[in-house]
Amino acid sequence: MDRRSTRRRTGALAAVLLALLALAAPLQAAEVHLIDLEGAIGPASSDHVTRHLAAAEAAGADLFVIRMDTPGGLDAAMRDIIKAILDSEVPVATWVGPNGSRAASAGTYILYASHIAAMAPATNLGAATPVSIGGSSPLPMPGSEPARQPAPEAPDDDDARAEDDDRVPPPATAMERKVINDAVAYIRSLAELRGRNADWAEAAVRRAESLSASEAVERGVVDLIARDVDELLDALDGREIELATGTVVLATSERTVTRMEPDWRSRFLALITDPNIAYILLMVGIYGLILEFYNPGLGIPGITGVICLLIGAYALQMLPISFAGLGLIVVGIGLMIAEAFSPSFGVFGIGGAVAFVVGSVLLLDTDLPAYQLSIPIIAAFAAASALISIGTVYLALRARDSRAVSGREAIIGGAAVALEDFDGTGKVRLAGEHWQARSTGPVTAGQTLRVRALDGLVVEVEPAPARADTND
């Protein structure tokens, strides 16, 4: 009886423990990591997203939320973010918000790649045509090219808009077609992977189409509309998500949201990958080294120049630079340095300034407004470089016309004063020093003499010509 009683008590206790565990399991709060992706997408934002997504995987987070508001950005940075999302073991939900935000260009691709795509009211997405092809019109959709027909005499607003939509764009070059077709294939593959509207995705690339939040839900571009992150997490509770590792069911009714702020590395990358900051670092580095070469041993210009040049070069290799533009900048600076060493009356200096300005304008190989050099900064450095060249030419011309102040040239023709009476050889004071002198005639002490030749350490002197008397 004691053994049976013990077994019953043990079984009852185990049943109670299992029931408690079953009741406690749903009460466990889901861990949600939240980051902001704002502004132009570049190396800094790519590093921010990929590193925090990896940290979320390491921490065993249940959901990773990207709160996005972007006008687009660099293709390489966008693809790095998308690769991280596709390889993620944590579900990624991208929410375009708050109200008034957008997911344009590169943001549309990231939204399509995410496991969950959501938008806040009064937001939009689309306009995903690559802007690196310049200002040419997007390519038409296959089979959508209409026949040219004369417009009615008095079209209403709807007819006018339809005519604008059907306007056939000019033919594209082979390179433009390559860029467009590559972007179309990429976004269609993302749409097919997530089960979203692939046809509209292609239209967003070819014709730069855009959608509001409500239209995006109706056309199967995004999954839902949520006013804020809390409403988004409530709506996702119980949703099944397909990951590369299998299917997971989100339980976000009870959650702990951790906002991941940019750390010092992300802030530093955001600072130096600003094209204007990278350009300034490059220029400071080059001119610091030039100043060190002019004045060897100073140390500070050389050390500062090396540090700035290395940081600027690191930032530029993360940006889409044109090597032709960089080469013109180097050539321009080289010509201006050549003007300083061998003055050519401005030929090298002016040519160098022109090459410098043209290279600076061509330095960034992208049409994205967020990654363009500021014209005032280019003008400031060009003006400073031109002033240095002009100043060098002026000093060279002035030095050529001025009288020598040291060496043999400064001694010959200079004035000396006899220190004693002598006839032949004696001593004179010349430039504050006592010299051995030789004269062809008698000299008296205190007499002013003129040096007419220098023979080793002996000066040949003669009486200085008397000054013309200007008094009548």
GROMACS .gro file of C-alpha atoms in nm:
model
  472
    1MET     CA    1   0.000   0.000   0.000
    2ASP     CA    2   0.283   0.242   0.077
    3ARG     CA    3   0.447   0.176  -0.263
    4ARG     CA    4   0.122   0.226  -0.452
    5SER     CA    5   0.051   0.541  -0.254
    6THR     CA    6   0.393   0.678  -0.338
    7ARG     CA    7   0.343   0.607  -0.708
    8ARG     CA    8   0.007   0.779  -0.706
    9ARG     CA    9   0.147   1.084  -0.534
   10THR     CA   10   0.439   1.098  -0.778
   11GLY     CA   11   0.209   1.068  -1.078
   12ALA     CA   12  -0.025   1.334  -0.943
   13LEU     CA   13   0.268   1.568  -0.878
   14ALA     CA   14   0.403   1.512  -1.231
   15ALA     CA   15   0.059   1.582  -1.380
   16VAL     CA   16   0.033   1.903  -1.183
   17LEU     CA   17   0.384   2.011  -1.296
   18LEU     CA   18   0.301   1.937  -1.661
   19ALA     CA   19  -0.023   2.133  -1.634
   20LEU     CA   20   0.162   2.427  -1.482
   21LEU     CA   21   0.424   2.417  -1.756
   22ALA     CA   22   0.152   2.404  -2.022
   23LEU     CA   23  -0.018   2.704  -1.866
   24ALA     CA   24   0.308   2.897  -1.828
   25ALA     CA   25   0.433   2.835  -2.183
   26PRO     CA   26   0.186   3.070  -2.358
   27LEU     CA   27   0.262   3.338  -2.101
   28GLN     CA   28   0.628   3.356  -2.205
   29ALA     CA   29   0.688   3.691  -2.373
   30ALA     CA   30   0.820   3.690  -2.730
   31GLU     CA   31   1.149   3.871  -2.780
   32VAL     CA   32   1.123   4.131  -3.057
   33HIS     CA   33   1.418   4.335  -3.183
   34LEU     CA   34   1.334   4.667  -3.352
   35ILE     CA   35   1.565   4.887  -3.562
   36ASP     CA   36   1.510   5.203  -3.766
   37LEU     CA   37   1.617   5.224  -4.130
   38GLU     CA   38   1.587   5.590  -4.220
   39GLY     CA   39   1.734   5.805  -4.492
   40ALA     CA   40   1.937   5.693  -4.791
   41ILE     CA   41   2.049   5.330  -4.781
   42GLY     CA   42   2.427   5.310  -4.787
   43PRO     CA   43   2.721   5.124  -4.630
   44ALA     CA   44   2.640   5.250  -4.280
   45SER     CA   45   2.273   5.145  -4.287
   46SER     CA   46   2.367   4.810  -4.443
   47ASP     CA   47   2.618   4.745  -4.163
   48HIS     CA   48   2.360   4.855  -3.903
   49VAL     CA   49   2.092   4.613  -4.029
   50THR     CA   50   2.312   4.309  -4.098
   51ARG     CA   51   2.500   4.321  -3.769
   52HIS     CA   52   2.189   4.366  -3.556
   53LEU     CA   53   2.010   4.093  -3.747
   54ALA     CA   54   2.301   3.860  -3.671
   55ALA     CA   55   2.283   3.968  -3.305
   56ALA     CA   56   1.910   3.890  -3.301
   57GLU     CA   57   1.981   3.539  -3.431
   58ALA     CA   58   2.251   3.487  -3.166
   59ALA     CA   59   2.013   3.608  -2.893
   60GLY     CA   60   1.736   3.374  -3.011
   61ALA     CA   61   1.490   3.654  -3.087
   62ASP     CA   62   1.143   3.559  -3.207
   63LEU     CA   63   1.101   3.848  -3.452
   64PHE     CA   64   1.313   4.119  -3.611
   65VAL     CA   65   1.125   4.436  -3.712
   66ILE     CA   66   1.264   4.699  -3.951
   67ARG     CA   67   1.088   5.034  -3.925
   68MET     CA   68   1.166   5.187  -4.266
   69ASP     CA   69   1.146   5.532  -4.421
   70THR     CA   70   1.383   5.566  -4.716
   71PRO     CA   71   1.401   5.736  -5.056
   72GLY     CA   72   1.627   5.455  -5.181
   73GLY     CA   73   2.001   5.412  -5.188
   74LEU     CA   74   2.298   5.223  -5.322
   75ASP     CA   75   2.245   4.892  -5.498
   76ALA     CA   76   2.534   4.714  -5.323
   77ALA     CA   77   2.412   4.815  -4.975
   78MET     CA   78   2.055   4.712  -5.061
   79ARG     CA   79   2.166   4.369  -5.180
   80ASP     CA   80   2.370   4.314  -4.861
   81ILE     CA   81   2.058   4.380  -4.652
   82ILE     CA   82   1.845   4.151  -4.869
   83LYS     CA   83   2.101   3.869  -4.849
   84ALA     CA   84   2.099   3.895  -4.470
   85ILE     CA   85   1.717   3.881  -4.465
   86LEU     CA   86   1.702   3.581  -4.698
   87ASP     CA   87   1.959   3.391  -4.489
   88SER     CA   88   1.804   3.490  -4.156
   89GLU     CA   89   1.689   3.228  -3.909
   90VAL     CA   90   1.467   3.492  -3.744
   91PRO     CA   91   1.147   3.615  -3.915
   92VAL     CA   92   1.193   3.968  -4.050
   93ALA     CA   93   0.897   4.207  -4.063
   94THR     CA   94   0.950   4.535  -4.248
   95TRP     CA   95   0.701   4.807  -4.160
   96VAL     CA   96   0.694   5.132  -4.360
   97GLY     CA   97   0.615   5.388  -4.097
   98PRO     CA   98   0.522   5.608  -3.926
   99ASN     CA   99   0.257   5.792  -4.128
  100GLY     CA  100   0.402   5.985  -4.417
  101SER     CA  101   0.700   5.752  -4.466
  102ARG     CA  102   0.795   5.579  -4.789
  103ALA     CA  103   0.978   5.276  -4.920
  104ALA     CA  104   1.095   5.406  -5.256
  105SER     CA  105   1.348   5.249  -5.493
  106ALA     CA  106   1.577   5.023  -5.284
  107GLY     CA  107   1.320   5.023  -5.003
  108THR     CA  108   1.072   4.844  -5.232
  109TYR     CA  109   1.318   4.560  -5.291
  110ILE     CA  110   1.381   4.522  -4.916
  111LEU     CA  111   1.006   4.520  -4.852
  112TYR     CA  112   0.957   4.245  -5.110
  113ALA     CA  113   1.240   4.038  -4.957
  114SER     CA  114   1.103   4.051  -4.602
  115HIS     CA  115   0.902   3.764  -4.456
  116ILE     CA  116   0.631   4.013  -4.356
  117ALA     CA  117   0.564   4.339  -4.541
  118ALA     CA  118   0.348   4.600  -4.372
  119MET     CA  119   0.276   4.969  -4.413
  120ALA     CA  120   0.128   5.246  -4.205
  121PRO     CA  121  -0.158   5.457  -4.341
  122ALA     CA  122  -0.052   5.751  -4.563
  123THR     CA  123   0.265   5.577  -4.677
  124ASN     CA  124   0.377   5.466  -5.022
  125LEU     CA  125   0.621   5.238  -5.199
  126GLY     CA  126   0.751   5.188  -5.551
  127ALA     CA  127   0.949   5.400  -5.802
  128ALA     CA  128   1.205   5.120  -5.813
  129THR     CA  129   1.366   5.207  -6.148
  130PRO     CA  130   1.747   5.210  -6.110
  131VAL     CA  131   1.856   5.573  -6.124
  132SER     CA  132   2.214   5.495  -6.225
  133ILE     CA  133   2.099   5.497  -6.590
  134GLY     CA  134   2.046   5.870  -6.567
  135GLY     CA  135   1.749   6.067  -6.683
  136SER     CA  136   1.626   5.837  -6.958
  137SER     CA  137   1.267   5.715  -6.950
  138PRO     CA  138   1.192   5.371  -6.805
  139LEU     CA  139   1.146   5.085  -7.045
  140PRO     CA  140   0.795   4.973  -7.142
  141MET     CA  141   0.642   4.652  -7.015
  142PRO     CA  142   0.663   4.367  -7.266
  143GLY     CA  143   0.359   4.379  -7.496
  144SER     CA  144   0.237   4.705  -7.346
  145GLU     CA  145   0.355   4.933  -7.627
  146PRO     CA  146   0.035   5.084  -7.771
  147ALA     CA  147  -0.035   5.193  -8.124
  148ARG     CA  148   0.011   5.562  -8.183
  149GLN     CA  149  -0.328   5.730  -8.225
  150PRO     CA  150  -0.423   6.095  -8.252
  151ALA     CA  151  -0.554   6.245  -7.931
  152PRO     CA  152  -0.918   6.362  -7.920
  153GLU     CA  153  -0.980   6.729  -7.972
  154ALA     CA  154  -1.101   6.801  -7.621
  155PRO     CA  155  -0.988   6.526  -7.383
  156ASP     CA  156  -1.100   6.527  -7.026
  157ASP     CA  157  -0.858   6.475  -6.734
  158ASP     CA  158  -0.890   6.096  -6.736
  159ASP     CA  159  -0.819   6.077  -7.110
  160ALA     CA  160  -0.519   6.306  -7.070
  161ARG     CA  161  -0.375   6.090  -6.794
  162ALA     CA  162  -0.433   5.776  -7.002
  163GLU     CA  163  -0.254   5.932  -7.296
  164ASP     CA  164   0.044   6.019  -7.074
  165ASP     CA  165   0.055   5.665  -6.937
  166ASP     CA  166   0.053   5.517  -7.290
  167ARG     CA  167   0.325   5.741  -7.423
  168VAL     CA  168   0.601   5.527  -7.572
  169PRO     CA  169   0.942   5.602  -7.416
  170PRO     CA  170   1.244   5.656  -7.635
  171PRO     CA  171   1.462   5.355  -7.722
  172ALA     CA  172   1.703   5.249  -7.449
  173THR     CA  173   2.070   5.173  -7.491
  174ALA     CA  174   2.209   4.824  -7.441
  175MET     CA  175   2.353   4.918  -7.101
  176GLU     CA  176   2.021   5.062  -6.985
  177ARG     CA  177   1.843   4.743  -7.089
  178LYS     CA  178   2.095   4.534  -6.898
  179VAL     CA  179   2.045   4.736  -6.580
  180ILE     CA  180   1.665   4.733  -6.609
  181ASN     CA  181   1.639   4.363  -6.694
  182ASP     CA  182   1.871   4.268  -6.409
  183ALA     CA  183   1.660   4.472  -6.164
  184VAL     CA  184   1.336   4.319  -6.300
  185ALA     CA  185   1.466   3.965  -6.266
  186TYR     CA  186   1.586   4.037  -5.913
  187ILE     CA  187   1.261   4.184  -5.782
  188ARG     CA  188   1.048   3.919  -5.957
  189SER     CA  189   1.252   3.646  -5.788
  190LEU     CA  190   1.188   3.811  -5.450
  191ALA     CA  191   0.816   3.841  -5.528
  192GLU     CA  192   0.791   3.474  -5.627
  193LEU     CA  193   0.979   3.369  -5.312
  194ARG     CA  194   0.738   3.558  -5.082
  195GLY     CA  195   0.422   3.502  -5.289
  196ARG     CA  196   0.370   3.870  -5.370
  197ASN     CA  197   0.254   4.050  -5.684
  198ALA     CA  198   0.540   4.000  -5.932
  199ASP     CA  199   0.374   4.185  -6.220
  200TRP     CA  200   0.338   4.505  -6.023
  201ALA     CA  201   0.697   4.466  -5.901
  202GLU     CA  202   0.812   4.461  -6.263
  203ALA     CA  203   0.600   4.767  -6.339
  204ALA     CA  204   0.760   4.947  -6.042
  205VAL     CA  205   1.100   4.885  -6.202
  206ARG     CA  206   1.016   4.944  -6.568
  207ARG     CA  207   0.769   5.231  -6.530
  208ALA     CA  208   0.859   5.360  -6.183
  209GLU     CA  209   0.505   5.299  -6.058
  210SER     CA  210   0.410   5.367  -5.696
  211LEU     CA  211   0.128   5.255  -5.467
  212SER     CA  212  -0.037   5.383  -5.152
  213ALA     CA  213  -0.070   5.155  -4.850
  214SER     CA  214  -0.433   5.058  -4.919
  215GLU     CA  215  -0.363   4.990  -5.287
  216ALA     CA  216  -0.058   4.783  -5.195
  217VAL     CA  217  -0.271   4.555  -4.974
  218GLU     CA  218  -0.544   4.523  -5.238
  219ARG     CA  219  -0.294   4.425  -5.508
  220GLY     CA  220  -0.106   4.173  -5.294
  221VAL     CA  221   0.213   4.375  -5.269
  222VAL     CA  222   0.219   4.394  -4.887
  223ASP     CA  223   0.051   4.182  -4.622
  224LEU     CA  224  -0.126   4.431  -4.398
  225ILE     CA  225  -0.169   4.787  -4.276
  226ALA     CA  226  -0.078   4.878  -3.916
  227ARG     CA  227  -0.088   5.219  -3.754
  228ASP     CA  228   0.209   5.148  -3.527
  229VAL     CA  229   0.444   4.872  -3.420
  230ASP     CA  230   0.215   4.750  -3.141
  231GLU     CA  231  -0.074   4.707  -3.385
  232LEU     CA  232   0.161   4.526  -3.622
  233LEU     CA  233   0.271   4.281  -3.352
  234ASP     CA  234  -0.089   4.218  -3.245
  235ALA     CA  235  -0.183   4.140  -3.605
  236LEU     CA  236   0.110   3.899  -3.647
  237ASP     CA  237   0.015   3.684  -3.347
  238GLY     CA  238  -0.044   3.328  -3.467
  239ARG     CA  239   0.085   3.389  -3.821
  240GLU     CA  240   0.291   3.111  -3.982
  241ILE     CA  241   0.621   3.215  -4.138
  242GLU     CA  242   0.828   3.007  -4.378
  243LEU     CA  243   1.198   3.022  -4.300
  244ALA     CA  244   1.489   2.844  -4.462
  245THR     CA  245   1.503   2.625  -4.150
  246GLY     CA  246   1.130   2.546  -4.147
  247THR     CA  247   0.794   2.691  -4.049
  248VAL     CA  248   0.753   2.897  -3.732
  249VAL     CA  249   0.436   3.031  -3.570
  250LEU     CA  250   0.460   3.380  -3.423
  251ALA     CA  251   0.328   3.433  -3.071
  252THR     CA  252   0.350   3.808  -3.026
  253SER     CA  253   0.047   3.882  -2.808
  254GLU     CA  254   0.286   3.899  -2.514
  255ARG     CA  255   0.622   4.044  -2.615
  256THR     CA  256   0.925   4.238  -2.509
  257VAL     CA  257   1.035   4.493  -2.769
  258THR     CA  258   1.404   4.590  -2.766
  259ARG     CA  259   1.500   4.886  -2.982
  260MET     CA  260   1.849   4.847  -3.128
  261GLU     CA  261   2.023   5.185  -3.149
  262PRO     CA  262   2.316   5.248  -3.387
  263ASP     CA  263   2.645   5.192  -3.207
  264TRP     CA  264   2.969   5.387  -3.252
  265ARG     CA  265   3.072   5.180  -3.554
  266SER     CA  266   2.749   5.253  -3.741
  267ARG     CA  267   2.767   5.623  -3.652
  268PHE     CA  268   3.133   5.638  -3.762
  269LEU     CA  269   3.053   5.467  -4.093
  270ALA     CA  270   2.757   5.701  -4.146
  271LEU     CA  271   2.989   5.997  -4.092
  272ILE     CA  272   3.280   5.898  -4.315
  273THR     CA  273   3.065   5.753  -4.595
  274ASP     CA  274   2.898   6.087  -4.643
  275PRO     CA  275   3.049   6.179  -4.983
  276ASN     CA  276   3.135   6.531  -4.872
  277ILE     CA  277   3.312   6.410  -4.557
  278ALA     CA  278   3.503   6.144  -4.753
  279TYR     CA  279   3.605   6.408  -5.009
  280ILE     CA  280   3.725   6.648  -4.736
  281LEU     CA  281   3.924   6.369  -4.568
  282LEU     CA  282   4.088   6.283  -4.901
  283MET     CA  283   4.185   6.645  -4.968
  284VAL     CA  284   4.313   6.706  -4.614
  285GLY     CA  285   4.520   6.388  -4.641
  286ILE     CA  286   4.677   6.489  -4.973
  287TYR     CA  287   4.757   6.845  -4.866
  288GLY     CA  288   4.888   6.725  -4.530
  289LEU     CA  289   5.141   6.503  -4.706
  290ILE     CA  290   5.237   6.786  -4.944
  291LEU     CA  291   5.298   7.020  -4.650
  292GLU     CA  292   5.512   6.753  -4.483
  293PHE     CA  293   5.720   6.713  -4.801
  294TYR     CA  294   5.771   7.090  -4.815
  295ASN     CA  295   5.879   7.102  -4.449
  296PRO     CA  296   6.033   6.764  -4.357
  297GLY     CA  297   6.038   6.691  -3.988
  298LEU     CA  298   5.725   6.881  -3.883
  299GLY     CA  299   5.548   6.551  -3.818
  300ILE     CA  300   5.197   6.678  -3.746
  301PRO     CA  301   5.098   6.750  -4.111
  302GLY     CA  302   5.236   6.413  -4.221
  303ILE     CA  303   5.066   6.211  -3.947
  304THR     CA  304   4.736   6.396  -3.994
  305GLY     CA  305   4.762   6.354  -4.370
  306VAL     CA  306   4.824   5.980  -4.354
  307ILE     CA  307   4.534   5.921  -4.111
  308CYS     CA  308   4.289   6.133  -4.312
  309LEU     CA  309   4.403   5.980  -4.642
  310LEU     CA  310   4.357   5.625  -4.516
  311ILE     CA  311   4.014   5.697  -4.366
  312GLY     CA  312   3.906   5.880  -4.682
  313ALA     CA  313   4.030   5.596  -4.902
  314TYR     CA  314   3.842   5.343  -4.685
  315ALA     CA  315   3.523   5.548  -4.718
  316LEU     CA  316   3.563   5.589  -5.094
  317GLN     CA  317   3.607   5.217  -5.153
  318MET     CA  318   3.263   5.169  -4.993
  319LEU     CA  319   3.108   5.428  -5.225
  320PRO     CA  320   3.042   5.404  -5.601
  321ILE     CA  321   3.334   5.616  -5.719
  322SER     CA  322   3.452   5.682  -6.073
  323PHE     CA  323   3.820   5.600  -6.114
  324ALA     CA  324   3.834   5.848  -6.401
  325GLY     CA  325   3.722   6.123  -6.164
  326LEU     CA  326   3.969   6.013  -5.897
  327GLY     CA  327   4.247   6.006  -6.158
  328LEU     CA  328   4.165   6.360  -6.272
  329ILE     CA  329   4.181   6.481  -5.911
  330VAL     CA  330   4.526   6.324  -5.865
  331VAL     CA  331   4.647   6.469  -6.197
  332GLY     CA  332   4.510   6.811  -6.107
  333ILE     CA  333   4.686   6.816  -5.771
  334GLY     CA  334   5.005   6.690  -5.936
  335LEU     CA  335   4.998   6.975  -6.191
  336MET     CA  336   4.946   7.232  -5.917
  337ILE     CA  337   5.241   7.087  -5.725
  338ALA     CA  338   5.449   7.101  -6.043
  339GLU     CA  339   5.359   7.469  -6.071
  340ALA     CA  340   5.507   7.525  -5.726
  341PHE     CA  341   5.836   7.348  -5.806
  342SER     CA  342   5.884   7.470  -6.164
  343PRO     CA  343   5.671   7.781  -6.223
  344SER     CA  344   5.525   7.788  -6.574
  345PHE     CA  345   5.353   8.125  -6.538
  346GLY     CA  346   5.022   7.956  -6.456
  347VAL     CA  347   5.000   7.691  -6.728
  348PHE     CA  348   5.040   7.397  -6.488
  349GLY     CA  349   4.834   7.568  -6.218
  350ILE     CA  350   4.535   7.653  -6.438
  351GLY     CA  351   4.538   7.312  -6.605
  352GLY     CA  352   4.559   7.145  -6.266
  353ALA     CA  353   4.268   7.348  -6.129
  354VAL     CA  354   4.051   7.255  -6.428
  355ALA     CA  355   4.138   6.884  -6.395
  356PHE     CA  356   4.073   6.903  -6.021
  357VAL     CA  357   3.723   7.053  -6.062
  358VAL     CA  358   3.621   6.814  -6.341
  359GLY     CA  359   3.748   6.513  -6.145
  360SER     CA  360   3.561   6.624  -5.833
  361VAL     CA  361   3.235   6.654  -6.026
  362LEU     CA  362   3.283   6.308  -6.179
  363LEU     CA  363   3.408   6.142  -5.859
  364LEU     CA  364   3.078   5.980  -5.750
  365ASP     CA  365   2.948   5.736  -6.012
  366THR     CA  366   2.579   5.756  -5.919
  367ASP     CA  367   2.282   5.985  -5.981
  368LEU     CA  368   2.139   5.944  -5.630
  369PRO     CA  369   2.095   6.293  -5.479
  370ALA     CA  370   2.206   6.171  -5.135
  371TYR     CA  371   2.542   6.062  -5.277
  372GLN     CA  372   2.648   6.373  -5.467
  373LEU     CA  373   2.933   6.605  -5.377
  374SER     CA  374   2.839   6.953  -5.269
  375ILE     CA  375   2.933   7.210  -5.535
  376PRO     CA  376   3.032   7.474  -5.272
  377ILE     CA  377   3.280   7.229  -5.117
  378ILE     CA  378   3.432   7.152  -5.458
  379ALA     CA  379   3.449   7.526  -5.534
  380ALA     CA  380   3.615   7.597  -5.199
  381PHE     CA  381   3.892   7.341  -5.249
  382ALA     CA  382   3.940   7.442  -5.613
  383ALA     CA  383   3.966   7.809  -5.517
  384ALA     CA  384   4.214   7.732  -5.238
  385SER     CA  385   4.426   7.523  -5.474
  386ALA     CA  386   4.415   7.792  -5.744
  387LEU     CA  387   4.513   8.061  -5.492
  388ILE     CA  388   4.809   7.850  -5.380
  389SER     CA  389   4.922   7.814  -5.743
  390ILE     CA  390   4.877   8.185  -5.814
  391GLY     CA  391   5.060   8.274  -5.494
  392THR     CA  392   5.346   8.044  -5.587
  393VAL     CA  393   5.380   8.207  -5.930
  394TYR     CA  394   5.372   8.554  -5.775
  395LEU     CA  395   5.641   8.470  -5.520
  396ALA     CA  396   5.856   8.312  -5.792
  397LEU     CA  397   5.836   8.623  -6.010
  398ARG     CA  398   5.907   8.848  -5.714
  399ALA     CA  399   6.205   8.639  -5.609
  400ARG     CA  400   6.346   8.647  -5.963
  401ASP     CA  401   6.344   9.028  -5.973
  402SER     CA  402   6.471   9.081  -5.619
  403ARG     CA  403   6.835   9.123  -5.521
  404ALA     CA  404   7.016   8.826  -5.370
  405VAL     CA  405   7.057   8.849  -4.993
  406SER     CA  406   7.310   8.573  -4.935
  407GLY     CA  407   7.593   8.390  -5.105
  408ARG     CA  408   7.845   8.517  -5.363
  409GLU     CA  409   7.582   8.720  -5.551
  410ALA     CA  410   7.493   8.916  -5.237
  411ILE     CA  411   7.862   8.999  -5.165
  412ILE     CA  412   7.963   9.125  -5.507
  413GLY     CA  413   7.842   9.482  -5.546
  414GLY     CA  414   7.790   9.521  -5.174
  415ALA     CA  415   7.922   9.808  -4.963
  416ALA     CA  416   8.221   9.764  -4.730
  417VAL     CA  417   8.395  10.003  -4.482
  418ALA     CA  418   8.775  10.014  -4.443
  419LEU     CA  419   8.889   9.930  -4.089
  420GLU     CA  420   9.243  10.070  -4.142
  421ASP     CA  421   9.461  10.260  -4.380
  422PHE     CA  422   9.612  10.028  -4.635
  423ASP     CA  423   9.752  10.024  -4.985
  424GLY     CA  424   9.725   9.680  -5.141
  425THR     CA  425   9.580   9.456  -4.871
  426GLY     CA  426   9.399   9.533  -4.551
  427LYS     CA  427   9.081   9.465  -4.355
  428VAL     CA  428   8.725   9.582  -4.418
  429ARG     CA  429   8.388   9.532  -4.252
  430LEU     CA  430   8.137   9.368  -4.485
  431ALA     CA  431   7.786   9.252  -4.383
  432GLY     CA  432   7.882   9.274  -4.016
  433GLU     CA  433   8.196   9.062  -4.062
  434HIS     CA  434   8.568   9.137  -4.096
  435TRP     CA  435   8.709   9.041  -4.434
  436GLN     CA  436   9.057   9.044  -4.585
  437ALA     CA  437   9.049   9.298  -4.871
  438ARG     CA  438   9.268   9.384  -5.165
  439SER     CA  439   9.266   9.723  -5.336
  440THR     CA  440   9.444   9.864  -5.639
  441GLY     CA  441   9.481  10.205  -5.474
  442PRO     CA  442   9.533  10.360  -5.129
  443VAL     CA  443   9.245  10.330  -4.881
  444THR     CA  444   9.188  10.530  -4.563
  445ALA     CA  445   9.019  10.407  -4.247
  446GLY     CA  446   8.640  10.461  -4.252
  447GLN     CA  447   8.626  10.497  -4.627
  448THR     CA  448   8.323  10.341  -4.801
  449LEU     CA  449   8.423  10.086  -5.060
  450ARG     CA  450   8.241   9.869  -5.316
  451VAL     CA  451   8.314   9.500  -5.360
  452ARG     CA  452   8.381   9.426  -5.724
  453ALA     CA  453   8.504   9.066  -5.702
  454LEU     CA  454   8.549   8.775  -5.461
  455ASP     CA  455   8.862   8.560  -5.469
  456GLY     CA  456   8.823   8.281  -5.215
  457LEU     CA  457   8.804   8.457  -4.879
  458VAL     CA  458   8.955   8.783  -5.009
  459VAL     CA  459   8.735   9.057  -5.147
  460GLU     CA  460   8.859   9.298  -5.414
  461VAL     CA  461   8.736   9.648  -5.339
  462GLU     CA  462   8.740   9.988  -5.499
  463PRO     CA  463   8.623  10.327  -5.383
  464ALA     CA  464   8.246  10.352  -5.391
  465PRO     CA  465   8.115  10.607  -5.642
  466ALA     CA  466   8.012  10.934  -5.481
  467ARG     CA  467   7.636  10.988  -5.453
  468ALA     CA  468   7.492  11.259  -5.674
  469ASP     CA  469   7.417  11.572  -5.479
  470THR     CA  470   7.050  11.643  -5.516
  471ASN     CA  471   7.068  11.984  -5.347
  472ASP     CA  472   7.097  12.286  -5.575
   0.00000   0.00000   0.00000
